[in-house]
Amino acid sequence: MRPSPVPRPRARHHGRQGGFTLLEMLVAIAIFASLSMGAYQVLQGVLTSDEVAKKKEARLSELQLAFTLMERDITQMVPRSGRIDGENNKVLLAASRFGQQSDDWGMAFMRSGWLNPDGMLPRSHLQRVGWRLKDHKLERLSYLYPDPVIGTEPRIQPMLDRVTALRLYFYDKGAWKEEWTQRNVLPYGLAVELDLEDYGTIRRQFLIGAGGQRADNGN
């Protein structure tokens, strides 16, 4: 008899091929896109917060610089009048609404302490300065000489923007006053109020070292 043929093992057929189906790929892509969007939003939030923080830091630095220069000017105010446009001016502290061509309050006075090492520069240690509000900018005005001749324009230094109001108050005889009408004497203190678009009202009070003193130049 011929031996019976040995049956060959049948190949097994799996119900699915290896890899991902189209649906699984779409789900994976959707999950990845969602995670990427979330990560982008987090990163964008961090960058935005950092930018806002830097802008606030720069703004505070501007405020600090403006008030530092203002403090130096006011605290070193001296009882000396001078000439304006070539004419004698007997007012020690010229402070009024629309003074110095301001859009609000403005002021001008003489200060000392303008550094001139060994007298090397052809100018005095005295300097005529002013402050005003112009086009929503706080500006500092300064002259090279204490008694400028006719037609001399001041150096205009923008100090702070987004300022909507500038007000001045004067301390004398134990009280704050809204006006200063004494021509030949300085107040004991000066308060400056600024209305800012971003920080509201900020008030700084300064002590005048020569407060109460009268004119020392006979004007």
PDB file of C-alpha atoms in Angstrom, residues 37-159:
ATOM      1  CA  MET A  37      -2.593  73.804  20.473  1.00  0.00           C
ATOM      2  CA  GLY A  38      -2.642  73.641  24.263  1.00  0.00           C
ATOM      3  CA  ALA A  39       1.140  73.891  24.448  1.00  0.00           C
ATOM      4  CA  TYR A  40       1.121  76.847  22.022  1.00  0.00           C
ATOM      5  CA  GLN A  41      -1.485  78.680  24.078  1.00  0.00           C
ATOM      6  CA  VAL A  42       0.520  78.144  27.251  1.00  0.00           C
ATOM      7  CA  LEU A  43       3.684  79.411  25.551  1.00  0.00           C
ATOM      8  CA  GLN A  44       1.834  82.389  24.082  1.00  0.00           C
ATOM      9  CA  GLY A  45       0.465  83.228  27.517  1.00  0.00           C
ATOM     10  CA  VAL A  46       3.936  83.125  29.031  1.00  0.00           C
ATOM     11  CA  LEU A  47       5.350  85.361  26.293  1.00  0.00           C
ATOM     12  CA  THR A  48       2.465  87.824  26.628  1.00  0.00           C
ATOM     13  CA  SER A  49       2.871  87.989  30.402  1.00  0.00           C
ATOM     14  CA  ASP A  50       6.592  88.576  29.989  1.00  0.00           C
ATOM     15  CA  GLU A  51       5.973  91.385  27.486  1.00  0.00           C
ATOM     16  CA  VAL A  52       3.420  93.045  29.773  1.00  0.00           C
ATOM     17  CA  ALA A  53       5.830  92.790  32.708  1.00  0.00           C
ATOM     18  CA  LYS A  54       8.622  94.402  30.667  1.00  0.00           C
ATOM     19  CA  LYS A  55       6.339  97.267  29.592  1.00  0.00           C
ATOM     20  CA  LYS A  56       5.288  97.896  33.189  1.00  0.00           C
ATOM     21  CA  GLU A  57       8.899  97.800  34.303  1.00  0.00           C
ATOM     22  CA  ALA A  58       9.860 100.333  31.629  1.00  0.00           C
ATOM     23  CA  ARG A  59       6.930 102.551  32.605  1.00  0.00           C
ATOM     24  CA  LEU A  60       7.901 102.500  36.274  1.00  0.00           C
ATOM     25  CA  SER A  61      11.478 103.371  35.310  1.00  0.00           C
ATOM     26  CA  GLU A  62      10.189 106.393  33.374  1.00  0.00           C
ATOM     27  CA  LEU A  63       8.133 107.483  36.378  1.00  0.00           C
ATOM     28  CA  GLN A  64      11.095 107.118  38.694  1.00  0.00           C
ATOM     29  CA  LEU A  65      13.385 109.111  36.398  1.00  0.00           C
ATOM     30  CA  ALA A  66      10.846 111.925  35.974  1.00  0.00           C
ATOM     31  CA  PHE A  67      10.276 112.305  39.709  1.00  0.00           C
ATOM     32  CA  THR A  68      13.998 112.030  40.450  1.00  0.00           C
ATOM     33  CA  LEU A  69      14.808 114.952  38.142  1.00  0.00           C
ATOM     34  CA  MET A  70      11.835 116.893  39.464  1.00  0.00           C
ATOM     35  CA  GLU A  71      13.001 116.319  43.038  1.00  0.00           C
ATOM     36  CA  ARG A  72      16.510 117.531  42.214  1.00  0.00           C
ATOM     37  CA  ASP A  73      15.118 120.691  40.648  1.00  0.00           C
ATOM     38  CA  ILE A  74      12.601 121.531  43.379  1.00  0.00           C
ATOM     39  CA  THR A  75      14.732 120.705  46.419  1.00  0.00           C
ATOM     40  CA  GLN A  76      17.576 122.876  45.048  1.00  0.00           C
ATOM     41  CA  MET A  77      15.331 125.833  44.244  1.00  0.00           C
ATOM     42  CA  VAL A  78      16.985 129.134  45.211  1.00  0.00           C
ATOM     43  CA  PRO A  79      15.475 132.567  45.935  1.00  0.00           C
ATOM     44  CA  ARG A  80      16.843 134.251  42.850  1.00  0.00           C
ATOM     45  CA  SER A  81      14.804 135.785  40.098  1.00  0.00           C
ATOM     46  CA  GLY A  82      16.099 136.490  36.631  1.00  0.00           C
ATOM     47  CA  ARG A  83      15.341 137.815  33.205  1.00  0.00           C
ATOM     48  CA  ILE A  84      12.804 136.273  30.873  1.00  0.00           C
ATOM     49  CA  ASP A  85      12.964 137.364  27.234  1.00  0.00           C
ATOM     50  CA  GLY A  86      15.441 140.042  28.248  1.00  0.00           C
ATOM     51  CA  GLU A  87      13.178 141.657  30.860  1.00  0.00           C
ATOM     52  CA  ASN A  88      13.657 141.577  34.617  1.00  0.00           C
ATOM     53  CA  ASN A  89      11.327 139.162  36.330  1.00  0.00           C
ATOM     54  CA  LYS A  90      10.885 139.544  40.088  1.00  0.00           C
ATOM     55  CA  VAL A  91       8.956 136.315  40.593  1.00  0.00           C
ATOM     56  CA  LEU A  92      11.010 133.635  42.342  1.00  0.00           C
ATOM     57  CA  LEU A  93       8.575 130.823  41.569  1.00  0.00           C
ATOM     58  CA  ALA A  94       6.415 131.390  38.503  1.00  0.00           C
ATOM     59  CA  ALA A  95       3.657 128.795  38.890  1.00  0.00           C
ATOM     60  CA  SER A  96       0.223 129.132  37.311  1.00  0.00           C
ATOM     61  CA  ARG A  97      -2.332 127.541  35.031  1.00  0.00           C
ATOM     62  CA  PHE A  98      -1.043 127.573  31.457  1.00  0.00           C
ATOM     63  CA  GLY A  99       2.301 128.958  32.607  1.00  0.00           C
ATOM     64  CA  GLN A 100       5.288 128.073  30.392  1.00  0.00           C
ATOM     65  CA  GLN A 101       2.753 127.507  27.585  1.00  0.00           C
ATOM     66  CA  SER A 102       1.491 124.457  29.449  1.00  0.00           C
ATOM     67  CA  ASP A 103      -1.800 122.728  28.707  1.00  0.00           C
ATOM     68  CA  ASP A 104      -2.388 122.673  32.475  1.00  0.00           C
ATOM     69  CA  TRP A 105      -0.242 123.931  35.334  1.00  0.00           C
ATOM     70  CA  GLY A 106       3.320 124.987  34.636  1.00  0.00           C
ATOM     71  CA  MET A 107       6.194 126.386  36.676  1.00  0.00           C
ATOM     72  CA  ALA A 108       9.643 127.934  36.295  1.00  0.00           C
ATOM     73  CA  PHE A 109      12.321 128.859  38.827  1.00  0.00           C
ATOM     74  CA  MET A 110      16.047 129.036  39.474  1.00  0.00           C
ATOM     75  CA  ARG A 111      17.940 126.085  40.930  1.00  0.00           C
ATOM     76  CA  SER A 112      21.502 125.605  42.098  1.00  0.00           C
ATOM     77  CA  GLY A 113      23.741 122.568  42.062  1.00  0.00           C
ATOM     78  CA  TRP A 114      24.264 122.415  38.303  1.00  0.00           C
ATOM     79  CA  LEU A 115      27.623 120.676  38.206  1.00  0.00           C
ATOM     80  CA  ASN A 116      30.483 122.592  36.620  1.00  0.00           C
ATOM     81  CA  PRO A 117      33.737 120.916  37.763  1.00  0.00           C
ATOM     82  CA  ASP A 118      36.513 123.478  38.334  1.00  0.00           C
ATOM     83  CA  GLY A 119      34.502 126.007  36.332  1.00  0.00           C
ATOM     84  CA  MET A 120      35.573 124.354  33.094  1.00  0.00           C
ATOM     85  CA  LEU A 121      32.316 125.184  31.335  1.00  0.00           C
ATOM     86  CA  PRO A 122      31.444 128.811  30.484  1.00  0.00           C
ATOM     87  CA  ARG A 123      28.304 128.867  32.611  1.00  0.00           C
ATOM     88  CA  SER A 124      27.057 129.300  36.153  1.00  0.00           C
ATOM     89  CA  HIS A 125      26.158 126.608  38.670  1.00  0.00           C
ATOM     90  CA  LEU A 126      22.689 128.187  38.612  1.00  0.00           C
ATOM     91  CA  GLN A 127      20.161 127.007  36.065  1.00  0.00           C
ATOM     92  CA  ARG A 128      16.720 128.216  35.129  1.00  0.00           C
ATOM     93  CA  VAL A 129      14.351 125.260  34.751  1.00  0.00           C
ATOM     94  CA  GLY A 130      10.654 124.705  34.226  1.00  0.00           C
ATOM     95  CA  TRP A 131       8.039 121.971  34.054  1.00  0.00           C
ATOM     96  CA  ARG A 132       4.860 121.793  32.028  1.00  0.00           C
ATOM     97  CA  LEU A 133       2.292 119.525  30.389  1.00  0.00           C
ATOM     98  CA  LYS A 134       2.194 119.591  26.599  1.00  0.00           C
ATOM     99  CA  ASP A 135       0.203 117.241  24.358  1.00  0.00           C
ATOM    100  CA  HIS A 136      -0.192 114.699  27.189  1.00  0.00           C
ATOM    101  CA  LYS A 137       3.560 114.752  27.839  1.00  0.00           C
ATOM    102  CA  LEU A 138       5.300 115.964  30.976  1.00  0.00           C
ATOM    103  CA  GLU A 139       8.190 118.126  29.803  1.00  0.00           C
ATOM    104  CA  ARG A 140      11.212 119.622  31.536  1.00  0.00           C
ATOM    105  CA  LEU A 141      12.500 122.959  30.264  1.00  0.00           C
ATOM    106  CA  SER A 142      16.028 124.184  30.881  1.00  0.00           C
ATOM    107  CA  TYR A 143      18.231 127.075  29.818  1.00  0.00           C
ATOM    108  CA  LEU A 144      21.987 127.137  29.418  1.00  0.00           C
ATOM    109  CA  TYR A 145      22.234 130.481  31.236  1.00  0.00           C
ATOM    110  CA  PRO A 146      20.209 131.709  34.232  1.00  0.00           C
ATOM    111  CA  ASP A 147      19.304 134.959  32.457  1.00  0.00           C
ATOM    112  CA  PRO A 148      18.514 134.023  28.846  1.00  0.00           C
ATOM    113  CA  VAL A 149      18.484 136.776  26.259  1.00  0.00           C
ATOM    114  CA  ILE A 150      15.542 137.619  24.065  1.00  0.00           C
ATOM    115  CA  GLY A 151      14.622 134.826  21.673  1.00  0.00           C
ATOM    116  CA  THR A 152      16.416 132.083  23.579  1.00  0.00           C
ATOM    117  CA  GLU A 153      14.470 128.852  23.361  1.00  0.00           C
ATOM    118  CA  PRO A 154      14.656 126.363  26.215  1.00  0.00           C
ATOM    119  CA  ARG A 155      15.863 122.830  25.847  1.00  0.00           C
ATOM    120  CA  ILE A 156      12.722 120.701  25.942  1.00  0.00           C
ATOM    121  CA  GLN A 157      13.106 117.261  27.475  1.00  0.00           C
ATOM    122  CA  PRO A 158      10.042 114.955  27.277  1.00  0.00           C
ATOM    123  CA  MET A 159       9.938 113.027  30.545  1.00  0.00           C
TER     124      MET A 159
END
